[in-house]
PDB file of C-alpha atoms in Angstrom:
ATOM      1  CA  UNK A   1      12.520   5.938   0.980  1.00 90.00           C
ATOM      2  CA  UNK A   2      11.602   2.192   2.442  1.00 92.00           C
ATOM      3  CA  UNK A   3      10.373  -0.311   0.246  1.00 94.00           C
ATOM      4  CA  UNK A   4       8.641  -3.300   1.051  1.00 95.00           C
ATOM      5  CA  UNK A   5       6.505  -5.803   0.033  1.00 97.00           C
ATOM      6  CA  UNK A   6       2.400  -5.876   0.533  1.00 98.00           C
ATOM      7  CA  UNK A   7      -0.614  -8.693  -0.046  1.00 97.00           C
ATOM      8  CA  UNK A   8      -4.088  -6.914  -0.754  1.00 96.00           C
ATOM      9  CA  UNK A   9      -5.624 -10.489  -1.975  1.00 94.00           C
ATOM     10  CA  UNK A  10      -9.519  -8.743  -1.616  1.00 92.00           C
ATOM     11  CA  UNK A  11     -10.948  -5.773  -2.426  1.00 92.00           C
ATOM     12  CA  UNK A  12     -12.367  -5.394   0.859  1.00 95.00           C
ATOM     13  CA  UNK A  13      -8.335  -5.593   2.120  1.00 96.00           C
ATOM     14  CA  UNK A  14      -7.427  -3.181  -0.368  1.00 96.00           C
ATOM     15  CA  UNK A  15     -10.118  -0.611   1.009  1.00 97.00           C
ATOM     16  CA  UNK A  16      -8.831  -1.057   4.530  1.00 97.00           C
ATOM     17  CA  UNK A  17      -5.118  -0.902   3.065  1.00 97.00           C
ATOM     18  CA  UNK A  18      -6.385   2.360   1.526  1.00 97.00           C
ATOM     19  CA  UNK A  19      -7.785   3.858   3.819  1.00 97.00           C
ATOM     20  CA  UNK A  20      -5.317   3.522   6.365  1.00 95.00           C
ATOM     21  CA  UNK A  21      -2.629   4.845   4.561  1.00 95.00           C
ATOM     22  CA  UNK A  22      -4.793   8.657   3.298  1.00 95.00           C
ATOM     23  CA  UNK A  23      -5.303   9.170   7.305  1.00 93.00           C
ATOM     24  CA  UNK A  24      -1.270   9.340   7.059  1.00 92.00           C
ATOM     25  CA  UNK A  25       1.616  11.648   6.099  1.00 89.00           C
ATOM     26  CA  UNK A  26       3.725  11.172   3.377  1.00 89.00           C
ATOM     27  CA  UNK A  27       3.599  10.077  -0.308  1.00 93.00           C
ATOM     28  CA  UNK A  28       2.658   6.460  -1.025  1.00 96.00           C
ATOM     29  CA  UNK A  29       3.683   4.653  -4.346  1.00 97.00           C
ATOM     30  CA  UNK A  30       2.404   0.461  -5.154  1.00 97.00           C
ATOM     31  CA  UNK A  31       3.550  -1.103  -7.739  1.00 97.00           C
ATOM     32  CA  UNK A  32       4.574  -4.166  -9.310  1.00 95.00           C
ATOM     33  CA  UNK A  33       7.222  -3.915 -12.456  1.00 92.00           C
ATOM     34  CA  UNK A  34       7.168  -0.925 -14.201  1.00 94.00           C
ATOM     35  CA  UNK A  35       3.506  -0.071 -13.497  1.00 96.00           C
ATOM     36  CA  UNK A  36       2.852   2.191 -10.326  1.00 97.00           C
ATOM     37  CA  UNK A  37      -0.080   3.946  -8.692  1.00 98.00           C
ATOM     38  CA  UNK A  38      -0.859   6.165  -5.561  1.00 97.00           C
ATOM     39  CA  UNK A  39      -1.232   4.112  -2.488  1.00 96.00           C
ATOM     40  CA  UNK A  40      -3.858   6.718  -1.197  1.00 96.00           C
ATOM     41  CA  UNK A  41      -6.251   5.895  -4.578  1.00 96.00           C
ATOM     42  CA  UNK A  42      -8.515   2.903  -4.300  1.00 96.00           C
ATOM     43  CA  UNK A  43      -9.187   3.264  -8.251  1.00 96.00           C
ATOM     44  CA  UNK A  44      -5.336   3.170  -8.698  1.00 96.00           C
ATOM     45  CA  UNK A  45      -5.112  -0.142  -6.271  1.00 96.00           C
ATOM     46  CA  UNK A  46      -8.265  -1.805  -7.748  1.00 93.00           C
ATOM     47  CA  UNK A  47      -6.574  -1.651 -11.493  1.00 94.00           C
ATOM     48  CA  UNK A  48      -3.597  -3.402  -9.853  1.00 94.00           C
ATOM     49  CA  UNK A  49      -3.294  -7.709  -9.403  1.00 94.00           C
ATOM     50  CA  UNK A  50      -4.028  -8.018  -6.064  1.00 94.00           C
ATOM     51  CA  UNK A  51      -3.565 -11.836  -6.038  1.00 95.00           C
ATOM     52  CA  UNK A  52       0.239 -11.357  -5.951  1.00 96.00           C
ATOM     53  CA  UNK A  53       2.285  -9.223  -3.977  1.00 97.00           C
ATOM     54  CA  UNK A  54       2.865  -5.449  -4.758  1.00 98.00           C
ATOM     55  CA  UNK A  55       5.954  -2.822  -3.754  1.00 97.00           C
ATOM     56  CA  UNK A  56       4.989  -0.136  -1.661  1.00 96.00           C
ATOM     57  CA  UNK A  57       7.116   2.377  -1.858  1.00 96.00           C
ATOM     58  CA  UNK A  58       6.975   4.914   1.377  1.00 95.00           C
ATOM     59  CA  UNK A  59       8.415   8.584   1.101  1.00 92.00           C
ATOM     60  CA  UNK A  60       8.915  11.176   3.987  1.00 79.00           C
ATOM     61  CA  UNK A  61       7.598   8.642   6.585  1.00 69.00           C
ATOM     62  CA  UNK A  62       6.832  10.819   9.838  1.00 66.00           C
ATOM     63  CA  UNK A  63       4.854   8.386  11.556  1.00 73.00           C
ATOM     64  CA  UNK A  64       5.134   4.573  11.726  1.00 87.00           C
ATOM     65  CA  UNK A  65       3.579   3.181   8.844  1.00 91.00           C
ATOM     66  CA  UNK A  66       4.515  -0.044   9.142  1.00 91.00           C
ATOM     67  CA  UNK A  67       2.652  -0.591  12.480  1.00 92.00           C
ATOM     68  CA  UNK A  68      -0.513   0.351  11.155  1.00 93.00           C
ATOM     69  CA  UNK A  69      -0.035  -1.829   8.122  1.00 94.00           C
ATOM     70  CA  UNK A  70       1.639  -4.909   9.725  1.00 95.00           C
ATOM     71  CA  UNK A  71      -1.723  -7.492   8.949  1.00 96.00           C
ATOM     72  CA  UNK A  72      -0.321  -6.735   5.054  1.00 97.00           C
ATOM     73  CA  UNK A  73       3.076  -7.232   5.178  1.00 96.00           C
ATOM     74  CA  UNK A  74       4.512 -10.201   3.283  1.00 94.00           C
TER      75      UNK A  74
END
């Protein structure tokens, strides 16, 4: 598992966020403190604060997630 740390400051950047991450493999966890969602459900991101940064939490990575999601990274 690789942890790191996300900004999704718009709704429009949390539907791109989103999005890329259901065309990939692998289980997907954000969350801030003790409250998580799936990364792959825009309902789950929308209920989260998107003004500050969130943990994404990335399980059996088989592609390079981090490449595609690089314009988020804090």
């Amino acid at each position: 598992m690789k942890q790191v740390k996300v900004l999704l400051n718009a709704p429009e950047r949390a539907q791109r966020f989103c999005n890329i991450l259901s065309a990939c493999e692998g289980s997907f966890d954000l969350g801030r403190g003790s409250y998580t969602v799936d990364g792959k459900s825009i309902l789950g991101i929308c209920t989260m604060d998107l003004t500050v940064p969130l943990t994404l939490s990335i399980y059996d990575e088989t592609e390079n997630v981090l490449e595609k999601i690089t314009e988020f990274l804090v």
